[in-house]
Short mmCIF file of C-alpha atoms in Angstrom, two decimals:
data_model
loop_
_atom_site.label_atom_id
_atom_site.label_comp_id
_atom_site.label_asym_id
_atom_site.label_seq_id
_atom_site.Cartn_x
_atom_site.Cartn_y
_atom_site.Cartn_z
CA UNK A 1 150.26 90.72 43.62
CA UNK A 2 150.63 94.81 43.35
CA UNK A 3 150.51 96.78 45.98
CA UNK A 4 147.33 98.82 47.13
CA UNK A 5 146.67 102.22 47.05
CA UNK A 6 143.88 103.41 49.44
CA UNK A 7 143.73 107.10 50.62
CA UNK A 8 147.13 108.10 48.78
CA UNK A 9 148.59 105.14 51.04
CA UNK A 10 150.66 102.01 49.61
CA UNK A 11 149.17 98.60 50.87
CA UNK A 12 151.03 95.41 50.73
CA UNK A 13 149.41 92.12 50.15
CA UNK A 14 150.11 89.14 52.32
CA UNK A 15 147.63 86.84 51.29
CA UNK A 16 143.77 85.85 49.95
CA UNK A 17 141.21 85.79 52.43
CA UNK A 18 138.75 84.26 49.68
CA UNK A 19 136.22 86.00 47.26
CA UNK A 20 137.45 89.56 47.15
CA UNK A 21 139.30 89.26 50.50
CA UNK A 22 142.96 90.54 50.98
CA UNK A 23 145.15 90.39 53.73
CA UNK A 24 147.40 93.26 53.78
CA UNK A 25 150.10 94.96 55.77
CA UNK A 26 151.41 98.45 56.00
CA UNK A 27 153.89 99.65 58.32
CA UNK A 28 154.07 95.86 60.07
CA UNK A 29 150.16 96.63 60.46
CA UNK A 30 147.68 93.96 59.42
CA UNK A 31 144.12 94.93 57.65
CA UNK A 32 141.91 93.11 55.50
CA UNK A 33 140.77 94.74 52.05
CA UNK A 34 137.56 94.05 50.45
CA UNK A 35 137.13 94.84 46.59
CA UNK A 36 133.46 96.16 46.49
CA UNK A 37 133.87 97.03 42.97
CA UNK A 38 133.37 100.29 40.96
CA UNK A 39 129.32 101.41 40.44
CA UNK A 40 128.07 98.20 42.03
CA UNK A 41 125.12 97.23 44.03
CA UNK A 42 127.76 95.53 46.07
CA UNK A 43 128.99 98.89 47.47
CA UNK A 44 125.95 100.34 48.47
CA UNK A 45 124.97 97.07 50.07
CA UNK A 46 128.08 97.01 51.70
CA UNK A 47 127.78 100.25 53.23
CA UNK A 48 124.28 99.93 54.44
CA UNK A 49 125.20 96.60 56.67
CA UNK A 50 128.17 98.24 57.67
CA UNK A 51 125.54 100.93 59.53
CA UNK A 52 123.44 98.21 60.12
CA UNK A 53 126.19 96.66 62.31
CA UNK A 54 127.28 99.64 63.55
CA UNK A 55 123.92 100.75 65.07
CA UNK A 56 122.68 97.44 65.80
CA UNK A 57 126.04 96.83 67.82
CA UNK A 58 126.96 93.64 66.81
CA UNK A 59 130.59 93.26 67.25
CA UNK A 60 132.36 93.93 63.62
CA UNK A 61 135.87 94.74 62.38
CA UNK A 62 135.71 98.66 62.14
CA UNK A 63 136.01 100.21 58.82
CA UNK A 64 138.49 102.85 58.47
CA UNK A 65 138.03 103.78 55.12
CA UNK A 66 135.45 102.97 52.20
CA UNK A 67 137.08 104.04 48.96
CA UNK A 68 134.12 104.95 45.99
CA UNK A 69 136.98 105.82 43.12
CA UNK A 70 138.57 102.27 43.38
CA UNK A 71 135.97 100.41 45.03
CA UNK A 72 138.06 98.97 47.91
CA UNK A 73 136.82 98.98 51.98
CA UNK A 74 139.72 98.70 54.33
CA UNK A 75 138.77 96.98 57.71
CA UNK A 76 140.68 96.37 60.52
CA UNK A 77 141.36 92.66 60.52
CA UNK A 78 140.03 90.69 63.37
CA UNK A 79 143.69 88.31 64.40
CA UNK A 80 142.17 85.62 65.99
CA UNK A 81 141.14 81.76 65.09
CA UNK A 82 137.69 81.42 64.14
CA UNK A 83 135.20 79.66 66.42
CA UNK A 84 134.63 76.93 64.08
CA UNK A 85 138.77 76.33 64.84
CA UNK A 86 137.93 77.15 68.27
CA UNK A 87 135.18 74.66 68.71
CA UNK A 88 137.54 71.63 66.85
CA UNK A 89 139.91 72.23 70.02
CA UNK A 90 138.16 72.75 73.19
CA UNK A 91 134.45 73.08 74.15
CA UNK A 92 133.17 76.49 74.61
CA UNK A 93 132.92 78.61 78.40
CA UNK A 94 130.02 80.89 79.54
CA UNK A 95 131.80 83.51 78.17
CA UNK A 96 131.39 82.55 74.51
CA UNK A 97 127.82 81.78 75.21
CA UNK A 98 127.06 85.28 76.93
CA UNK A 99 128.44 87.04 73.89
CA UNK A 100 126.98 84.54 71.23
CA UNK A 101 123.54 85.29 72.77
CA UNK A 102 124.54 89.24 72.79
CA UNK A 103 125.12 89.28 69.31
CA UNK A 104 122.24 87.29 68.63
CA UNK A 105 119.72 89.27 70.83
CA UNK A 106 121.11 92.83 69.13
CA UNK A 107 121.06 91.36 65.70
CA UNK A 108 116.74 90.08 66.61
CA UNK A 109 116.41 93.33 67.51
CA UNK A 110 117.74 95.06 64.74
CA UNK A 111 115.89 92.75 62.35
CA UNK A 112 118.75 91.38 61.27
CA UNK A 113 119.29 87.64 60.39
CA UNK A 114 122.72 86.61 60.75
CA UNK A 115 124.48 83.45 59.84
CA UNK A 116 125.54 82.26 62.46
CA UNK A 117 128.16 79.43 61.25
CA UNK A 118 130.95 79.29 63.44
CA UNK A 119 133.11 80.06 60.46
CA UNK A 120 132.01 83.61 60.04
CA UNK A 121 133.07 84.19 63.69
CA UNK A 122 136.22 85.54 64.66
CA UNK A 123 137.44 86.30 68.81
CA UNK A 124 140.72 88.18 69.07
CA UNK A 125 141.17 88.97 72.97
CA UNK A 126 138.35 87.59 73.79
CA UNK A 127 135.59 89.62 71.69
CA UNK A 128 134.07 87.59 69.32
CA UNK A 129 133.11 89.67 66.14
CA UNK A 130 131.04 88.60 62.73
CA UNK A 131 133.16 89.16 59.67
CA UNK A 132 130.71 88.87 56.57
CA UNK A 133 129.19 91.92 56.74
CA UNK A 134 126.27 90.12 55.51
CA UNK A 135 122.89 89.37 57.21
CA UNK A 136 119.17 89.20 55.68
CA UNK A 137 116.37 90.42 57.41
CA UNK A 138 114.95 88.64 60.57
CA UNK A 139 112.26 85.37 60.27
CA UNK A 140 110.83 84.02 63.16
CA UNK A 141 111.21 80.54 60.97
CA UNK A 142 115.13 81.10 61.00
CA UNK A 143 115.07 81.91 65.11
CA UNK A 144 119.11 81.00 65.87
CA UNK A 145 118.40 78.74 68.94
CA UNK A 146 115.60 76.54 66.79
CA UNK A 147 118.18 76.21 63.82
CA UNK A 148 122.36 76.94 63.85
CA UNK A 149 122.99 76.76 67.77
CA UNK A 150 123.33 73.11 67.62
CA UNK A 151 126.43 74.57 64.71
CA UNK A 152 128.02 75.77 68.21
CA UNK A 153 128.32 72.72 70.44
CA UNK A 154 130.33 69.41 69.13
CA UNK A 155 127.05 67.80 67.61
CA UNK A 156 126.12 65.15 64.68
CA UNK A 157 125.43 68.59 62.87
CA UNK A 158 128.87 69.98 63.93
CA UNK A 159 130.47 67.20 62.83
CA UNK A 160 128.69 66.73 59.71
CA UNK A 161 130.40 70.55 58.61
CA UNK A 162 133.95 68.26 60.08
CA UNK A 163 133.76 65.74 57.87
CA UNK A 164 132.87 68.22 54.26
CA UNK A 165 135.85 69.88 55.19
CA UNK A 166 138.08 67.08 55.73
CA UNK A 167 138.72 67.45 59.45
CA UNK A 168 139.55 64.50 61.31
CA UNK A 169 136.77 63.65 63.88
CA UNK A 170 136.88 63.24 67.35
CA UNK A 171 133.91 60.65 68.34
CA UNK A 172 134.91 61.04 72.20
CA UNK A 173 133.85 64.40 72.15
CA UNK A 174 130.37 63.53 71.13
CA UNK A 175 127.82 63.52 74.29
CA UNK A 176 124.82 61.26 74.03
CA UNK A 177 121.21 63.01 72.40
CA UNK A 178 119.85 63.09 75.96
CA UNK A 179 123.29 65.25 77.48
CA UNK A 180 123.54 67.09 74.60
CA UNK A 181 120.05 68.47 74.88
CA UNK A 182 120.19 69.28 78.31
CA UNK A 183 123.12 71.09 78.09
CA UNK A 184 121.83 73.19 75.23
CA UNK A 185 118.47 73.53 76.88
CA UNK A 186 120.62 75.03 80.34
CA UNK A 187 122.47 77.12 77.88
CA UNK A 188 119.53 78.77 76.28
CA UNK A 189 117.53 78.94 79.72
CA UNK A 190 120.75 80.49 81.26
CA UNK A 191 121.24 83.02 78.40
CA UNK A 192 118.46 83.74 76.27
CA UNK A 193 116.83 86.74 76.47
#
């Protein structure tokens, strides 16, 4: 892979990220590059959720430079496992549930619709930020408690995402229907606003 030029500045690439997603380095300095393309709806779009995000203050990876001539965005990138990793290790603390809720609660508010897979969740020092830079507008019918938080406890559901891709399960972890309701029912009593 060539190097990247952004801002008269030479970018080295490490590795993909997926679909238009570098990891680069410059300086010993991680960031993550996003193609956006040249003249592209993809550009605009971009921009506007980046102010979306930015306004709404749902924790992102800041965006130090958006580059219209080459089409490139160069983000800081966020080092830290992603919560669907997190979640395959250890159950969650209050912690990740106060912030989950946060992000959720600005995002309503904003109209924003997030997806809230655990996979487009990063935490580095204990922030947790949304990397897709993505969201649609808010639904009532697509409320995050009624549909993904189950994605966010070890359930069937969480499981189910295991198993398509190819993670060994671990049945031990699994509560009954009845616990695992009640916790999430405490959870959402606890932090919903």
């Amino acid at each position: 892979m060539e190097n990247i030029v952004i801002k008269k500045k030479e970018y080295t690439p490490i590795k993909e990220l997926g679909e238009n997603l570098l990891l680069v380095q410059r300086e010993g300095k991680k960031y993550v590059v996003r193609w956006l393309g040249i003249k592209t709806n993809a550009f605009s779009d971009f921009k506007y959720a980046m102010k979306r995000m930015k306004t709404s203050n749902v924790a992102s990876p800041e965006v130090y430079y958006l580059d219209k001539k080459t089409g490139y965005a160069l983000m800081h990138y966020v080092d830290g496992p992603t919560m669907y990793e997190e979640l395959i290790d250890h159950d969650f603390d209050d912690d990740v549930y106060v912030q989950l809720f946060n992000i959720q609660w600005m995002a309503r508010k904003s109209m924003m619709q997030l997806d809230y897979n655990p996979q487009n969740f990063r935490i580095e020092n204990g922030k947790i930020y949304y990397i897709p830079f993505t969201f649609d507008f808010y639904k009532k019918s697509n409320d995050f408690v009624e549909k993904d938080l189950r994605l966010w406890f070890y359930t069937k559901e969480f499981e189910k995402m295991l198993t398509e891709n190819g993670q060994l399960l671990q049945h031990s972890r699994l509560l009954p229907d009845f616990d695992l309701n009640k916790k999430m029912v405490l959870t959402v009593v606890k932090y919903y606003r």
